[in-house]
């Protein structure tokens, strides 16, 4: 069996554990004050920074530079919610309408937003962080569902708007919010432009079946040129798990053709 199927299952299990644990901590704040509870909360980048705990920030910076955005496929609860909506979409829509397609990067949005949020943090305007950071948004949505009386009417309205936006956008376009408005995603995207280990397509093995692009919820696989935009890839391993020829995988550096002279004339488009 393709080894990425195991890796994909492992990352889904981890993401569910963190999403459930963070939901439990949101509803019962006392759990968050225990040692394990505080550890779980501090795996989230922005809450860790606001609590002055730099260790997880360092861990995630190093992990992202080395392996890409594994944060977005493992511990971020918002990412897990978007994937859950994506799974429902897969289950409800007919096969020909389930496919994701490559989209060009929305750089005009995804890089300025983290800069604005960082500037707000710097001047002490933390409420903007609470409205945009995925961990805080997730907490508000969980509280709005399970403990609506525990939050203000403003937070309740914000949670309803965010919940609706996340559900609709992930139904339509997968992880589009992760690569447009999420400030954490923007920062991690900057760090993962050229990771040590990148998702890449081995053009010697690729048979241009198009399955990887069909399942890429980050819309970052461009089969017309056989490239993966690693700054947008959320390391879900859906593409590697479905590839029939092990052609798309995590690889140290870029793959090189075994016959480089073929490169300029090679047809790399998706098979029709
Ligand atoms: S981009 Fe943002 S919302 Fe998406 S998974 Fe990463 S941290 Fe979470
Ligand atoms: S799924 Fe594999 S073989 Fe098919 S187009 Fe993608 S990389 Fe190529
Ligand atoms: S390129 Fe592959 S691992 Fe990256 S987001 Fe797309 S499907 Fe997931």
Short mmCIF file of C-alpha atoms and ligand atoms in Angstrom, two decimals:
data_model
loop_
_atom_site.label_atom_id
_atom_site.label_comp_id
_atom_site.label_asym_id
_atom_site.label_seq_id
_atom_site.Cartn_x
_atom_site.Cartn_y
_atom_site.Cartn_z
CA UNK A 1 0.00 0.00 0.00
CA UNK A 2 1.11 3.56 -0.78
CA UNK A 3 2.87 4.73 2.44
CA UNK A 4 1.21 8.15 2.20
CA UNK A 5 -2.15 6.57 2.96
CA UNK A 6 -0.81 5.73 6.44
CA UNK A 7 0.65 9.21 6.83
CA UNK A 8 -2.65 10.76 5.76
CA UNK A 9 -4.58 8.65 8.28
CA UNK A 10 -2.14 9.62 11.03
CA UNK A 11 -2.47 13.32 10.30
CA UNK A 12 -6.30 13.04 10.24
CA UNK A 13 -6.22 11.27 13.62
CA UNK A 14 -3.93 13.95 15.09
CA UNK A 15 -6.07 16.77 13.70
CA UNK A 16 -9.25 15.26 15.18
CA UNK A 17 -7.62 14.80 18.59
CA UNK A 18 -6.50 18.44 18.68
CA UNK A 19 -9.84 19.78 17.40
CA UNK A 20 -11.78 17.79 20.04
CA UNK A 21 -9.34 18.68 22.82
CA UNK A 22 -9.49 22.38 21.98
CA UNK A 23 -13.31 22.25 21.81
CA UNK A 24 -13.38 20.62 25.27
CA UNK A 25 -10.99 23.25 26.65
CA UNK A 26 -13.15 26.03 25.15
CA UNK A 27 -16.25 24.72 26.90
CA UNK A 28 -14.54 23.85 30.18
CA UNK A 29 -11.85 26.49 30.76
CA UNK A 30 -10.60 24.71 33.89
CA UNK A 31 -9.14 21.94 31.68
CA UNK A 32 -7.05 24.59 29.91
CA UNK A 33 -5.43 25.49 33.21
CA UNK A 34 -4.16 21.94 33.79
CA UNK A 35 -0.69 21.06 32.57
CA UNK A 36 -1.87 19.03 29.57
CA UNK A 37 -4.61 21.56 28.77
CA UNK A 38 -2.11 24.45 28.75
CA UNK A 39 0.20 22.37 26.54
CA UNK A 40 -2.60 21.78 24.03
CA UNK A 41 -3.56 25.49 23.95
CA UNK A 42 0.07 26.54 23.51
CA UNK A 43 0.47 24.37 20.40
CA UNK A 44 -1.62 27.10 18.74
CA UNK A 45 0.74 29.76 17.44
CA UNK A 46 -1.09 32.98 18.34
CA UNK A 47 -2.33 31.92 21.83
CA UNK A 48 1.24 30.75 22.57
CA UNK A 49 2.70 34.10 21.47
CA UNK A 50 0.12 36.06 23.47
CA UNK A 51 0.89 33.91 26.53
CA UNK A 52 4.62 34.62 26.10
CA UNK A 53 5.42 30.97 25.34
CA UNK A 54 8.02 31.14 22.57
CA UNK A 55 8.88 27.44 22.44
CA UNK A 56 5.98 26.41 20.19
CA UNK A 57 6.60 29.38 17.94
CA UNK A 58 10.18 28.17 17.43
CA UNK A 59 8.98 24.58 16.91
CA UNK A 60 6.49 25.60 14.22
CA UNK A 61 8.89 27.96 12.46
CA UNK A 62 11.52 25.19 12.23
CA UNK A 63 8.93 22.56 11.25
CA UNK A 64 7.52 24.80 8.50
CA UNK A 65 10.93 25.66 7.06
CA UNK A 66 11.79 21.96 7.01
CA UNK A 67 8.53 20.22 6.07
CA UNK A 68 6.10 22.96 4.98
CA UNK A 69 2.77 23.80 6.56
CA UNK A 70 2.24 20.69 8.70
CA UNK A 71 0.72 23.02 11.34
CA UNK A 72 -2.23 23.53 8.97
CA UNK A 73 -2.83 19.81 8.52
CA UNK A 74 -2.40 18.71 12.12
CA UNK A 75 -3.08 21.01 15.07
CA UNK A 76 -5.12 23.89 13.62
CA UNK A 77 -8.78 23.20 14.53
CA UNK A 78 -10.11 25.53 11.83
CA UNK A 79 -8.29 23.50 9.19
CA UNK A 80 -9.92 20.36 10.58
CA UNK A 81 -13.37 21.99 10.39
CA UNK A 82 -12.75 23.00 6.76
CA UNK A 83 -11.67 19.43 5.96
CA UNK A 84 -14.84 18.09 7.64
CA UNK A 85 -16.96 20.31 5.37
CA UNK A 86 -14.86 19.11 2.43
CA UNK A 87 -15.60 15.48 3.37
CA UNK A 88 -19.32 16.21 3.42
CA UNK A 89 -18.98 17.84 0.01
CA UNK A 90 -17.26 14.71 -1.31
CA UNK A 91 -20.06 12.57 0.10
CA UNK A 92 -22.91 14.72 -1.25
CA UNK A 93 -21.81 15.85 -4.71
CA UNK A 94 -21.58 13.62 -7.81
CA UNK A 95 -18.05 12.71 -8.88
CA UNK A 96 -17.76 15.24 -11.71
CA UNK A 97 -18.66 18.16 -9.40
CA UNK A 98 -16.36 17.25 -6.52
CA UNK A 99 -13.11 18.17 -8.19
CA UNK A 100 -10.92 21.02 -7.03
CA UNK A 101 -9.02 22.98 -9.62
CA UNK A 102 -5.75 24.92 -9.62
CA UNK A 103 -6.18 28.57 -8.68
CA UNK A 104 -3.50 31.27 -9.00
CA UNK A 105 -2.20 32.61 -5.65
CA UNK A 106 -4.04 35.58 -4.12
CA UNK A 107 -0.85 37.27 -2.95
CA UNK A 108 -2.47 40.71 -2.78
CA UNK A 109 -4.55 39.40 0.13
CA UNK A 110 -2.62 36.69 1.89
CA UNK A 111 0.61 38.57 2.66
CA UNK A 112 -0.70 42.05 3.66
CA UNK A 113 -3.21 40.57 6.14
CA UNK A 114 -0.57 39.02 8.46
CA UNK A 115 1.39 42.30 8.30
CA UNK A 116 -1.70 44.25 9.43
CA UNK A 117 -2.46 41.75 12.21
CA UNK A 118 1.19 41.81 13.41
CA UNK A 119 1.10 45.64 13.43
CA UNK A 120 -2.12 45.53 15.50
CA UNK A 121 -0.47 43.10 17.94
CA UNK A 122 2.57 45.37 18.18
CA UNK A 123 0.47 48.40 19.17
CA UNK A 124 -1.57 46.32 21.63
CA UNK A 125 -4.80 46.20 19.59
CA UNK A 126 -5.46 42.55 20.43
CA UNK A 127 -9.17 42.46 19.55
CA UNK A 128 -8.32 42.29 15.83
CA UNK A 129 -6.28 39.15 16.59
CA UNK A 130 -9.23 37.59 18.37
CA UNK A 131 -11.37 38.17 15.25
CA UNK A 132 -8.86 36.78 12.76
CA UNK A 133 -6.76 34.12 14.51
CA UNK A 134 -8.14 30.63 13.74
CA UNK A 135 -7.71 29.37 17.33
CA UNK A 136 -9.77 32.26 18.77
CA UNK A 137 -12.37 32.07 16.01
CA UNK A 138 -12.71 28.32 16.66
CA UNK A 139 -13.14 28.90 20.41
CA UNK A 140 -15.88 31.47 19.77
CA UNK A 141 -17.72 29.16 17.37
CA UNK A 142 -17.56 26.27 19.88
CA UNK A 143 -18.83 28.54 22.67
CA UNK A 144 -21.58 29.91 20.43
CA UNK A 145 -22.77 26.33 19.81
CA UNK A 146 -22.37 24.79 23.27
CA UNK A 147 -22.36 27.76 25.69
CA UNK A 148 -24.04 30.71 23.97
CA UNK A 149 -24.80 32.42 27.29
CA UNK A 150 -21.09 32.54 28.16
CA UNK A 151 -20.21 35.04 25.42
CA UNK A 152 -21.37 38.53 24.50
CA UNK A 153 -23.93 39.11 21.75
CA UNK A 154 -21.16 40.70 19.63
CA UNK A 155 -19.02 37.56 19.88
CA UNK A 156 -22.09 35.45 19.13
CA UNK A 157 -22.79 37.42 15.95
CA UNK A 158 -19.11 37.28 14.92
CA UNK A 159 -19.06 33.49 15.51
CA UNK A 160 -22.20 33.05 13.37
CA UNK A 161 -20.72 35.11 10.51
CA UNK A 162 -17.34 33.32 10.70
CA UNK A 163 -19.02 29.90 10.91
CA UNK A 164 -21.17 30.59 7.86
CA UNK A 165 -18.22 32.01 5.87
CA UNK A 166 -16.00 29.02 6.74
CA UNK A 167 -18.71 26.49 5.85
CA UNK A 168 -19.65 28.10 2.53
CA UNK A 169 -16.08 28.79 1.41
CA UNK A 170 -14.81 25.31 2.27
CA UNK A 171 -17.79 23.70 0.57
CA UNK A 172 -17.12 25.68 -2.60
CA UNK A 173 -13.31 26.01 -2.65
CA UNK A 174 -11.70 23.82 0.04
CA UNK A 175 -8.94 25.61 1.93
CA UNK A 176 -9.38 28.94 0.10
CA UNK A 177 -9.54 30.90 3.39
CA UNK A 178 -6.23 29.33 4.46
CA UNK A 179 -4.58 30.93 1.45
CA UNK A 180 -6.33 34.28 1.42
CA UNK A 181 -7.45 35.75 4.75
CA UNK A 182 -5.85 33.61 7.48
CA UNK A 183 -2.97 35.63 9.02
CA UNK A 184 -1.28 32.48 10.39
CA UNK A 185 -1.55 30.83 6.98
CA UNK A 186 0.01 33.91 5.36
CA UNK A 187 2.99 33.82 7.72
CA UNK A 188 3.45 30.07 7.34
CA UNK A 189 3.11 30.50 3.56
CA UNK A 190 6.06 32.89 3.59
CA UNK A 191 8.16 30.36 5.52
CA UNK A 192 7.18 27.43 3.30
CA UNK A 193 7.97 28.90 -0.10
CA UNK A 194 11.09 26.75 -0.38
CA UNK A 195 10.99 24.13 2.39
CA UNK A 196 13.76 21.56 2.73
CA UNK A 197 11.24 18.76 2.06
CA UNK A 198 8.71 19.79 -0.58
CA UNK A 199 5.71 18.16 -2.22
CA UNK A 200 6.88 17.72 -5.78
CA UNK A 201 5.93 15.80 -8.92
CA UNK A 202 8.33 13.26 -10.35
CA UNK A 203 7.72 13.86 -14.05
CA UNK A 204 9.42 10.58 -14.90
CA UNK A 205 6.69 8.71 -13.04
CA UNK A 206 3.67 10.98 -13.61
CA UNK A 207 1.10 9.54 -16.02
CA UNK A 208 -0.94 12.79 -16.09
CA UNK A 209 -4.12 11.19 -14.77
CA UNK A 210 -5.09 14.43 -12.97
CA UNK A 211 -6.20 12.70 -9.75
CA UNK A 212 -3.90 14.80 -7.56
CA UNK A 213 -5.29 18.11 -8.84
CA UNK A 214 -8.85 16.79 -8.40
CA UNK A 215 -8.32 16.23 -4.65
CA UNK A 216 -6.09 19.22 -3.83
CA UNK A 217 -8.22 21.32 -1.47
CA UNK A 218 -5.56 24.05 -1.47
CA UNK A 219 -5.85 24.32 -5.30
CA UNK A 220 -2.07 24.54 -5.49
CA UNK A 221 -1.22 21.77 -8.00
CA UNK A 222 -0.74 23.14 -11.51
CA UNK A 223 -0.60 20.14 -13.84
CA UNK A 224 -0.09 22.29 -16.94
CA UNK A 225 3.48 22.83 -15.73
CA UNK A 226 3.69 19.92 -13.24
CA UNK A 227 4.39 22.10 -10.21
CA UNK A 228 3.10 22.37 -6.66
CA UNK A 229 2.96 25.75 -4.93
CA UNK A 230 4.47 24.69 -1.60
CA UNK A 231 3.66 28.04 0.02
CA UNK A 232 -0.05 27.14 -0.30
CA UNK A 233 0.18 23.38 0.22
CA UNK A 234 -1.28 22.41 3.61
CA UNK A 235 0.45 19.00 3.71
CA UNK A 236 -2.75 16.96 3.78
CA UNK A 237 -1.15 14.16 1.67
CA UNK A 238 -4.44 13.57 -0.18
CA UNK A 239 -2.57 13.88 -3.50
CA UNK A 240 0.22 11.46 -2.56
CA UNK A 241 -2.27 8.96 -1.15
CA UNK A 242 -4.36 8.90 -4.34
CA UNK A 243 -1.55 9.00 -6.92
CA UNK A 244 -1.54 5.64 -8.77
CA UNK A 245 2.17 5.81 -9.55
CA UNK A 246 3.78 7.37 -6.42
CA UNK A 247 4.69 10.34 -8.58
CA UNK A 248 3.75 13.14 -6.17
CA UNK A 249 5.50 12.94 -2.84
CA UNK A 250 7.44 14.70 -0.12
CA UNK A 251 10.94 15.05 -1.50
CA UNK A 252 14.18 16.71 -0.42
CA UNK A 253 14.72 19.46 -3.00
CA UNK A 254 13.20 19.37 -6.50
CA UNK A 255 12.87 16.21 -8.56
CA UNK A 256 15.04 16.19 -11.64
CA UNK A 257 14.18 14.40 -14.85
CA UNK A 258 16.28 11.31 -15.48
CA UNK A 259 16.66 12.62 -19.06
CA UNK A 260 17.02 16.41 -18.57
CA UNK A 261 17.35 17.06 -22.31
CA UNK A 262 13.66 16.15 -22.61
CA UNK A 263 12.60 19.00 -20.29
CA UNK A 264 11.92 21.75 -22.86
CA UNK A 265 9.80 19.57 -25.15
CA UNK A 266 7.97 17.57 -22.51
CA UNK A 267 4.17 17.67 -22.58
CA UNK A 268 3.05 17.88 -19.00
CA UNK A 269 -0.61 18.67 -19.36
CA UNK A 270 -3.33 16.63 -17.70
CA UNK A 271 -4.56 13.66 -19.73
CA UNK A 272 -8.03 14.23 -21.13
S1 LIG B 1 -4.14 28.57 7.18
FE1 LIG B 1 -4.95 29.32 9.09
S2 LIG B 1 -7.00 28.44 9.28
FE2 LIG B 1 -5.95 27.35 7.66
S3 LIG B 1 -5.15 25.57 8.73
FE3 LIG B 1 -3.48 27.08 8.66
S4 LIG B 1 -3.67 28.23 10.56
FE4 LIG B 1 -5.57 27.09 10.30
S1 LIG B 2 -1.98 11.67 -9.50
FE1 LIG B 2 0.18 11.15 -9.82
S2 LIG B 2 0.25 10.31 -11.88
FE2 LIG B 2 -1.70 11.40 -11.70
S3 LIG B 2 -1.28 13.48 -12.46
FE3 LIG B 2 -0.94 13.52 -10.25
S4 LIG B 2 1.25 13.10 -9.99
FE4 LIG B 2 0.71 12.48 -12.06
S1 LIG B 3 -0.50 19.55 -2.86
FE1 LIG B 3 -1.16 17.59 -1.99
S2 LIG B 3 -0.55 17.72 0.16
FE2 LIG B 3 -0.55 19.81 -0.66
S3 LIG B 3 -2.58 20.61 -0.21
FE3 LIG B 3 -2.66 19.78 -2.28
S4 LIG B 3 -3.40 17.66 -1.98
FE4 LIG B 3 -2.71 18.39 0.03
#
